[in-house]
Tab-separated table of C-alpha atoms and ligand atoms in Angstrom:
chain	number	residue	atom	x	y	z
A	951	UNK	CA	-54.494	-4.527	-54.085
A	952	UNK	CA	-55.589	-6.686	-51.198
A	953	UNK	CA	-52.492	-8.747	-50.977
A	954	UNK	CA	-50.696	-5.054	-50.795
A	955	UNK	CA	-53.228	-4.094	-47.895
A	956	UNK	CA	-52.942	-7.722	-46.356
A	957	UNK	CA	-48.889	-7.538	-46.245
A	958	UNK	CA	-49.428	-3.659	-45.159
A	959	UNK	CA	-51.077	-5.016	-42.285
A	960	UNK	CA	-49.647	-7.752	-41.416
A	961	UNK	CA	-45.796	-5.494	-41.573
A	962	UNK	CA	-47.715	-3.046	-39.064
A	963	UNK	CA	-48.990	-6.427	-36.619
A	964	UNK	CA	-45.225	-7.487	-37.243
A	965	UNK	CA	-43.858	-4.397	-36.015
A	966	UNK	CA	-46.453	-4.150	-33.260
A	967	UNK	CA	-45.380	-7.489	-32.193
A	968	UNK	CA	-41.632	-6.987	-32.145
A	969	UNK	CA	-42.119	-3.462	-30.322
A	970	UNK	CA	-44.429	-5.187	-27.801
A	971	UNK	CA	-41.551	-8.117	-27.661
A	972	UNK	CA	-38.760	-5.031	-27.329
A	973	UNK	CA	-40.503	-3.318	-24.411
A	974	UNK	CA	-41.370	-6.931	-22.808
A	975	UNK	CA	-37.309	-7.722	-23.099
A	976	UNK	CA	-36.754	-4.652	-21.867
A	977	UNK	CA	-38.668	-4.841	-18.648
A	978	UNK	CA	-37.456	-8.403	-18.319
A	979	UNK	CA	-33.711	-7.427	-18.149
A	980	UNK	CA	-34.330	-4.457	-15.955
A	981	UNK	CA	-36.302	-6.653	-13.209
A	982	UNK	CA	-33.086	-8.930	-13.754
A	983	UNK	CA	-31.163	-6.336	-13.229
A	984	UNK	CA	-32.778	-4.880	-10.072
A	985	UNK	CA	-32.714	-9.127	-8.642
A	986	UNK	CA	-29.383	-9.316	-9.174
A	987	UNK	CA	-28.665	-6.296	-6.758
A	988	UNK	CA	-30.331	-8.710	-4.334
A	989	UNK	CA	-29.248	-12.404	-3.049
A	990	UNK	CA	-31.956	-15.245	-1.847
A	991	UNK	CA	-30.009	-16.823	0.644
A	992	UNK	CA	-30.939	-20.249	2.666
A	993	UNK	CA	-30.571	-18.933	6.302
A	994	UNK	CA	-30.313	-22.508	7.546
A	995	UNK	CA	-27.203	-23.461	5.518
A	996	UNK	CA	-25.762	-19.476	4.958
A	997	UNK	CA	-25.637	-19.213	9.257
A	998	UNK	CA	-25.084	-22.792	10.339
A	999	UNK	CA	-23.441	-21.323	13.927
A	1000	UNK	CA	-26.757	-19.722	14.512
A	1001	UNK	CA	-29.692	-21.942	14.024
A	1002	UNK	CA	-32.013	-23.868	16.082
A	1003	UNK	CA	-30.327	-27.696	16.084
A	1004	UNK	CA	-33.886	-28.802	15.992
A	1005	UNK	CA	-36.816	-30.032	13.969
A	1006	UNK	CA	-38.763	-27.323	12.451
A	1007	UNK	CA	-40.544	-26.089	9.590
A	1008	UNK	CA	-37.763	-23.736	7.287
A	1009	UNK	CA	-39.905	-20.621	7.819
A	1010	UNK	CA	-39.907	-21.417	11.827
A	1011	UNK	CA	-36.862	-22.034	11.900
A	1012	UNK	CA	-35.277	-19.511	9.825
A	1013	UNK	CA	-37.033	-16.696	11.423
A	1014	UNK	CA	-35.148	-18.269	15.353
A	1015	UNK	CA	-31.908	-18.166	13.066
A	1016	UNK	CA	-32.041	-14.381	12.304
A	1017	UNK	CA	-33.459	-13.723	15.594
A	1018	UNK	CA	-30.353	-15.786	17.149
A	1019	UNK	CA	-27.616	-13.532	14.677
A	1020	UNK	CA	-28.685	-10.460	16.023
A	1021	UNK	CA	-29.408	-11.203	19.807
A	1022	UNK	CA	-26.534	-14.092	20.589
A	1023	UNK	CA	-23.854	-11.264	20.792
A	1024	UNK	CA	-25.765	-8.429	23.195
A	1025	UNK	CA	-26.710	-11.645	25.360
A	1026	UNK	CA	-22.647	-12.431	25.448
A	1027	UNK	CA	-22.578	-9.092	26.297
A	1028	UNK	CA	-25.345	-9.152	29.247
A	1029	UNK	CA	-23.536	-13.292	30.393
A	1030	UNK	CA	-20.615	-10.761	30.920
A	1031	UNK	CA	-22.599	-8.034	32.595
A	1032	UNK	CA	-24.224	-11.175	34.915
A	1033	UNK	CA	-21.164	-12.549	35.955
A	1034	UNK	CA	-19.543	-9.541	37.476
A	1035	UNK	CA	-17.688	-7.728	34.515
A	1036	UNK	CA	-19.549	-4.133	34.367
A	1037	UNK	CA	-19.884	-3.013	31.019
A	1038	UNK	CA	-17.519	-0.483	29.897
A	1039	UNK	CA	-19.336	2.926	29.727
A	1040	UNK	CA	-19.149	4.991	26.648
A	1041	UNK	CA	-17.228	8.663	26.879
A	1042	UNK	CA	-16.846	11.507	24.372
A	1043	UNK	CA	-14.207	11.803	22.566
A	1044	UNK	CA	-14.280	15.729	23.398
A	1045	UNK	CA	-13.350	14.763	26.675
A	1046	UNK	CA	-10.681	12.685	26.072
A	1047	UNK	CA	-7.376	15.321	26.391
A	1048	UNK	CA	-7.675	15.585	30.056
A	1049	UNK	CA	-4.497	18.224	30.231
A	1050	UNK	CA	-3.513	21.375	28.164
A	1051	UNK	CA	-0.335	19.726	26.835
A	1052	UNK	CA	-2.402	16.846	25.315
A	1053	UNK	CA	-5.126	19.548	23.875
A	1054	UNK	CA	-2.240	21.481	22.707
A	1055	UNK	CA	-1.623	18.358	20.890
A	1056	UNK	CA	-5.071	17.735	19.235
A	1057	UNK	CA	-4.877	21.451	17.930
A	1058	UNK	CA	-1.785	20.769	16.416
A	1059	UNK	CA	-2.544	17.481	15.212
A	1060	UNK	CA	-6.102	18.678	13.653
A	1061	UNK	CA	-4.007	21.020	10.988
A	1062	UNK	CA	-1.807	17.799	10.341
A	1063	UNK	CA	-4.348	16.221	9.158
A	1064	UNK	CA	-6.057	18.222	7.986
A	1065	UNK	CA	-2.874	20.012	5.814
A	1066	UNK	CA	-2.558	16.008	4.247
A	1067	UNK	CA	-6.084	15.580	3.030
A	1068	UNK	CA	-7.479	12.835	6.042
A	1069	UNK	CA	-10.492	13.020	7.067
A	1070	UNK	CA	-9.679	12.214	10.410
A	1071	UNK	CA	-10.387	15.827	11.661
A	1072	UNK	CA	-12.499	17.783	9.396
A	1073	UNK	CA	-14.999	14.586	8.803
A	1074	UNK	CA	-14.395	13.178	12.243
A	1075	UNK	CA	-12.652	14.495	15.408
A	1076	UNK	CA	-10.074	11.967	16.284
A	1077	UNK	CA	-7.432	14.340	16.992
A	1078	UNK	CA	-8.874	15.184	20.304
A	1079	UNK	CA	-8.280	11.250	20.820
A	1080	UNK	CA	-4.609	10.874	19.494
A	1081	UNK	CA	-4.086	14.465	20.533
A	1082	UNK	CA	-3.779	12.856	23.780
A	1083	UNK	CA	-2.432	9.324	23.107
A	1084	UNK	CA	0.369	10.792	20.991
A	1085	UNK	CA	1.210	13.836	23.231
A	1086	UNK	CA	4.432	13.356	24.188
A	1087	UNK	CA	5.775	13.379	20.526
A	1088	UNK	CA	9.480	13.501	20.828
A	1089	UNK	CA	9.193	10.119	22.420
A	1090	UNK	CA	7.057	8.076	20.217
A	1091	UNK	CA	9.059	5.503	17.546
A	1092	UNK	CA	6.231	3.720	15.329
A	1093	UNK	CA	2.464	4.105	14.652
A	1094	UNK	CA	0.517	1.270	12.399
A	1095	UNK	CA	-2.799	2.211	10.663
A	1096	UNK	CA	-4.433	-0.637	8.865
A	1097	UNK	CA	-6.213	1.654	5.876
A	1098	UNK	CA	-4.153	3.793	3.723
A	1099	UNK	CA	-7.239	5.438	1.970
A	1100	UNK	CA	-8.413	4.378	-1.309
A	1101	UNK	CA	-10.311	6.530	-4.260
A	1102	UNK	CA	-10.663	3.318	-6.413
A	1103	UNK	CA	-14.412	2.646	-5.981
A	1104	UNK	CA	-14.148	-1.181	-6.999
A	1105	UNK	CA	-12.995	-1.529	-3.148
A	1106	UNK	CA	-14.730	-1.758	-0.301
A	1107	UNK	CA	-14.469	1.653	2.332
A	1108	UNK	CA	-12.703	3.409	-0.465
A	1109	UNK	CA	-12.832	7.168	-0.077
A	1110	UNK	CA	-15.072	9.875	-1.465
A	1111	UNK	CA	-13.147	12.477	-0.197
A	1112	UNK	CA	-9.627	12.321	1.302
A	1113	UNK	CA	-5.855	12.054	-0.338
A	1114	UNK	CA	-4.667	8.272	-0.222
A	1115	UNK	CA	-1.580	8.031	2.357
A	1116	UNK	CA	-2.884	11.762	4.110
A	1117	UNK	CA	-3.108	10.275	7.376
A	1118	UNK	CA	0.326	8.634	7.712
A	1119	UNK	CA	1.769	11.822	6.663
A	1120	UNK	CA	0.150	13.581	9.207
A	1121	UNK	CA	1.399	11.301	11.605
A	1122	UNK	CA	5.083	11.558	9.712
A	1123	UNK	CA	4.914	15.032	10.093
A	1124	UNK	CA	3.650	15.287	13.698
A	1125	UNK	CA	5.723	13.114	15.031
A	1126	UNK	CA	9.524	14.356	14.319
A	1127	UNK	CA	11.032	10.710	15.569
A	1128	UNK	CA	8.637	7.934	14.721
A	1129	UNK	CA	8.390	5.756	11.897
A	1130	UNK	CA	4.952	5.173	10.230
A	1131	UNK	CA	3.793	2.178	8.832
A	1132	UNK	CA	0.716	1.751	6.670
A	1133	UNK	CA	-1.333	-1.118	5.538
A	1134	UNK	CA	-4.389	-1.810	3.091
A	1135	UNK	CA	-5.594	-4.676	0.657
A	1136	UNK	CA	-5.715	-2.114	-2.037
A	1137	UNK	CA	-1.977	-2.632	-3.587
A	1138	UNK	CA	-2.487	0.302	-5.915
A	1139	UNK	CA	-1.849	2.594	-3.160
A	1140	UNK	CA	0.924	1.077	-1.194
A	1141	UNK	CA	4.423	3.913	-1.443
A	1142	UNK	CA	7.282	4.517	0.251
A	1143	UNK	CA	8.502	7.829	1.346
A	1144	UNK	CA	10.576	9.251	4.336
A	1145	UNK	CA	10.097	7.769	7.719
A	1146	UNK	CA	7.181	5.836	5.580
A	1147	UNK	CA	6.885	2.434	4.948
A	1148	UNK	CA	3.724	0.453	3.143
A	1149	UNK	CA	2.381	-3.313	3.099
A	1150	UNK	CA	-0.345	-5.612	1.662
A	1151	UNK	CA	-2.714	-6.302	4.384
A	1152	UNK	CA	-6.143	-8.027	4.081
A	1153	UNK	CA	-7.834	-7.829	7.385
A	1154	UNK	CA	-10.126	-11.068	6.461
A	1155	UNK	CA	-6.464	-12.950	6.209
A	1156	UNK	CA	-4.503	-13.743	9.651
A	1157	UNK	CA	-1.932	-14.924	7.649
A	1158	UNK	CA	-1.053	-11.441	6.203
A	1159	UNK	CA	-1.052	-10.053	9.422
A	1160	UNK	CA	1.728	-12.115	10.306
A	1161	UNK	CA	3.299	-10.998	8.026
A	1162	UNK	CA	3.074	-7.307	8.765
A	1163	UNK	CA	4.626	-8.165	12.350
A	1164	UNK	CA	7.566	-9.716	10.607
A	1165	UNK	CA	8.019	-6.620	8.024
A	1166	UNK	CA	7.614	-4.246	11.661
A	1167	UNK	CA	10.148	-4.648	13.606
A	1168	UNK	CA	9.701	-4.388	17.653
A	1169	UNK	CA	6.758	-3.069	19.477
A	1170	UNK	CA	4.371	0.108	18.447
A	1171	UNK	CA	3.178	2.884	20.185
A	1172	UNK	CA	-0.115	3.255	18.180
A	1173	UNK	CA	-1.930	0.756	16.321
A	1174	UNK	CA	-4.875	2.245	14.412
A	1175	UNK	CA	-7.584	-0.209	12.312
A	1176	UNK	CA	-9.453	2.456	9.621
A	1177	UNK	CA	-9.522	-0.461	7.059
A	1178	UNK	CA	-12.592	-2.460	6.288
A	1179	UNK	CA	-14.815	-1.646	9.715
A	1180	UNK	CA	-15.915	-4.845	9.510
A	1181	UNK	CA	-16.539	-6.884	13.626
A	1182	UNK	CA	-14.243	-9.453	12.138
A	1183	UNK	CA	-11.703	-7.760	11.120
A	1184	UNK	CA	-11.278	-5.439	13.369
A	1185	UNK	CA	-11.117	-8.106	15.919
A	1186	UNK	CA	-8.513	-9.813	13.504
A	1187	UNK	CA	-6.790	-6.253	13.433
A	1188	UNK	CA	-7.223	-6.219	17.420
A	1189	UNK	CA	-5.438	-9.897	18.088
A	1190	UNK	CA	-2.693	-8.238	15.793
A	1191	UNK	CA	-2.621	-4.848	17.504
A	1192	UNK	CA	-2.244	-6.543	21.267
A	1193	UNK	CA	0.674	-9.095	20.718
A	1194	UNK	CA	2.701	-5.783	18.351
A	1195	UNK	CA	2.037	-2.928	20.773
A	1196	UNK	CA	4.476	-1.852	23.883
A	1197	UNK	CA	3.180	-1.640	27.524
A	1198	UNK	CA	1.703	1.917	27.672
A	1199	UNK	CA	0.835	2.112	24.038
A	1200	UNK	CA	-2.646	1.937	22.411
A	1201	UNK	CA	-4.812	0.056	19.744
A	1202	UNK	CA	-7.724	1.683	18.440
A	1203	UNK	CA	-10.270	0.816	16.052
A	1204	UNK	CA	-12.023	3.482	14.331
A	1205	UNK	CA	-15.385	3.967	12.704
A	1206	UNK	CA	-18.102	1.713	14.486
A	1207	UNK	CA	-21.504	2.015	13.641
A	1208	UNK	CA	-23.458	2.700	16.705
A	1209	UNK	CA	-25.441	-0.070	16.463
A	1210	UNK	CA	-22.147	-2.143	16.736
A	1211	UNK	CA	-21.479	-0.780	20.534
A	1212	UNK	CA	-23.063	-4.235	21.717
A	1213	UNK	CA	-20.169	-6.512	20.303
A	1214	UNK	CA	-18.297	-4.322	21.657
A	1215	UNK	CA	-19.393	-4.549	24.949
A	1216	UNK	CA	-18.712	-8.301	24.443
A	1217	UNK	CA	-15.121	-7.757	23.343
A	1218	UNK	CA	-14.518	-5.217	25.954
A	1219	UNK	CA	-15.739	-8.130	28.775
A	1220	UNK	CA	-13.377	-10.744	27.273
A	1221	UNK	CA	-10.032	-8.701	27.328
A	1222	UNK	CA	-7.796	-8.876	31.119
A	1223	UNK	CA	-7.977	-6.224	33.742
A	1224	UNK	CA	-4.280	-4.867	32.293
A	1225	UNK	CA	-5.475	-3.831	29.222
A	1226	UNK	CA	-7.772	-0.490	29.932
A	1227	UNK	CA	-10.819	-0.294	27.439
A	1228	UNK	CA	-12.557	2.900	26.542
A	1229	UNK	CA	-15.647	2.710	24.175
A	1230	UNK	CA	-15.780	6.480	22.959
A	1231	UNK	CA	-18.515	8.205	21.370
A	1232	UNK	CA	-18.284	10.642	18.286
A	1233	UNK	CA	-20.271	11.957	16.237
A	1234	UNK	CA	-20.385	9.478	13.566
A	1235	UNK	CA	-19.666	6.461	15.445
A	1236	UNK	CA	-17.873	4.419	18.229
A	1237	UNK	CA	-13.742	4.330	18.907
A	1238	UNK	CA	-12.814	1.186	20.950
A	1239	UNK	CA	-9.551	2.106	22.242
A	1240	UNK	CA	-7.081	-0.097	24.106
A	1241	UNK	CA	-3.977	0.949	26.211
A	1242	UNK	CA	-2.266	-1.890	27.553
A	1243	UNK	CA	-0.992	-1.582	31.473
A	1244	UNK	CA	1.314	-4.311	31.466
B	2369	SAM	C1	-11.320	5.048	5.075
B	2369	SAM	S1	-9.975	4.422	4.163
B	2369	SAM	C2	-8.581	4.851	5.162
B	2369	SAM	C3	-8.353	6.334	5.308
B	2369	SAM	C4	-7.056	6.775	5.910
B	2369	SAM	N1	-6.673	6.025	7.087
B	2369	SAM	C5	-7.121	8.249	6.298
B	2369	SAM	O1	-7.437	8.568	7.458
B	2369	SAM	O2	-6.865	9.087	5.429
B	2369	SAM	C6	-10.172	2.692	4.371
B	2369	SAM	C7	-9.124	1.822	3.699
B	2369	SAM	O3	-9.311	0.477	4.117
B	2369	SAM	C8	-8.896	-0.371	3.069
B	2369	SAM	N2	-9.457	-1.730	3.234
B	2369	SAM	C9	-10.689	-2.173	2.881
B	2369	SAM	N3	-10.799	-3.486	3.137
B	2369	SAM	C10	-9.624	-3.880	3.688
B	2369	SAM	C11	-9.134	-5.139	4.162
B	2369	SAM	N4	-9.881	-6.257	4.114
B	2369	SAM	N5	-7.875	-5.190	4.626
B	2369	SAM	C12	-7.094	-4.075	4.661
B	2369	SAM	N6	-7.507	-2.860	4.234
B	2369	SAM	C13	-8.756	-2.753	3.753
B	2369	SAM	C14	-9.388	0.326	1.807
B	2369	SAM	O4	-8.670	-0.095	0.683
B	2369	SAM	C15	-9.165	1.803	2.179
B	2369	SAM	O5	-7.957	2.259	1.658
């Protein structure tokens, strides 16, 4: 009788013991899990461009380094400012068709896009800006966008909403006489259809851009970047964009967070007088758009 109560109770402490280890595992792998959303970074060795070159504790130090990443770019920026190169002031997009052909155009355009599933009008309002780039449609050859819209959610800027490809066949079908190339890293959603033509493209690679300019023949009248919206690769996209477009045509990078506008600023005060910079405003962020002069 007492051995049955003394294994009785020592089952129960058992059990009681593995429970208490279950629930302890448990919260163990969900703090790991919640960590591993998170990286520790060294600042010192993650940002070398950035730090103090000095003696210093790590915590000292460190903190100049962060404070360095997010001031060096506005102060490249204000150098410009300093030196005699105003900054570029920011318009509305709204006010960007400055005719009735070219807002004739954006109307038109809007149902484009908005007939092929981009979000390009009903999400944003970019028609009122290629309204008026693109206006004279009978006369435009060949428009690039970098981004040919993604659903597959293991890549980055894939779409919630939107139909893969709508854009460039809103551009197809606007444009009776131009051919429209697309790019994207996402291979899945590269096709080929009339006056269409897709490549592989990852805007973190220079090397695939030059590629692209040898799959595109001549120069473009429109070079979009909707891709990563990423500083550095839509800079990559924009050393791409100036070299392939003709004199009169555009480059325009889409989707910049407004908190971006001062590298902008800084890119704006590096580019020559004969390419004319607008920084434009809408509602969910900044355009930077290009036309060069000469
Ligand atoms: C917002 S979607 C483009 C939407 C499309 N232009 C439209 O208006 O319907 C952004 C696209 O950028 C692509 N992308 C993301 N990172 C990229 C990279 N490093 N290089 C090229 N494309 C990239 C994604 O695969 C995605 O298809």
């Amino acid at each position: 009788m007492r051995d049955t109560v003394a294994s009785t109770e020592s089952r129960s402490r058992s059990n009681s013991h593995s429970s208490s280890f279950a629930l302890v595992d448990h919260y163990a792998r969900a703090a790991q899990r919640r960590l591993s959303n998170f990286s520790v970074l060294n600042v010192l060795r993650t940002f070398p461009q950035f730090i103090p070159y000095s003696e210093g504790s790590y915590k000292a130090r460190s903190k100049l380094t962060v404070q360095a990443i997010n001031e060096t770019i506005p102060l490249l920026s204000e150098l410009a400012a300093s030196v005699g190169k105003p900054k570029t002031p920011v318009t509305e997009i709204v006010d960007f068709p400055d005719n009735d052909e070219q807002r004739q155009a954006a109307n038109a355009l809007k149902q484009h896009f908005d007939a092929q599933g981009s979000d390009k009008s009903n999400h944003h309002s970019y028609h009122h800006l290629y309204g008026a780039i693109l206006a004279n449609r009978e006369a435009m050859r060949s428009v690039i966008e970098i981004g040919i819209g993604t659903q597959h959610s293991d890549t980055v800027s894939y779409m919630v909403a939107g139909k893969p490809g709508g854009s460039l066949r809103a551009f197809r079908d606007f444009l009776p006489f131009a051919r429209i190339y697309g790019a994207d890293i996402d291979r899945r959603v590269l096709f080929k259809e009339e006056r269409i033509e897709t490549f592989f493209v990852d805007q973190t690679e220079p090397a695939t851009f030059e590629q692209l300019a040898r799959s595109v023949d001549g120069e473009c009248d429109l070079i979009i970047d909707d891709g990563l919206h990423s500083p550095n690769a839509n800079i990559q996209t924009l050393i791409f964009g100036l070299k392939k477009v003709r004199r009169g045509g555009w480059v325009v990078v889409e989707d910049i967070g407004h908190h971006a506008l001062p590298v902008w600023q800084a890119v704006s005060a590096l580019l020559p007088e004969h390419y004319r910079r607008h920084i434009v405003n809408e509602e969910h962020g900044l355009v930077f758009a290009v036309q060069r002069l000469e």
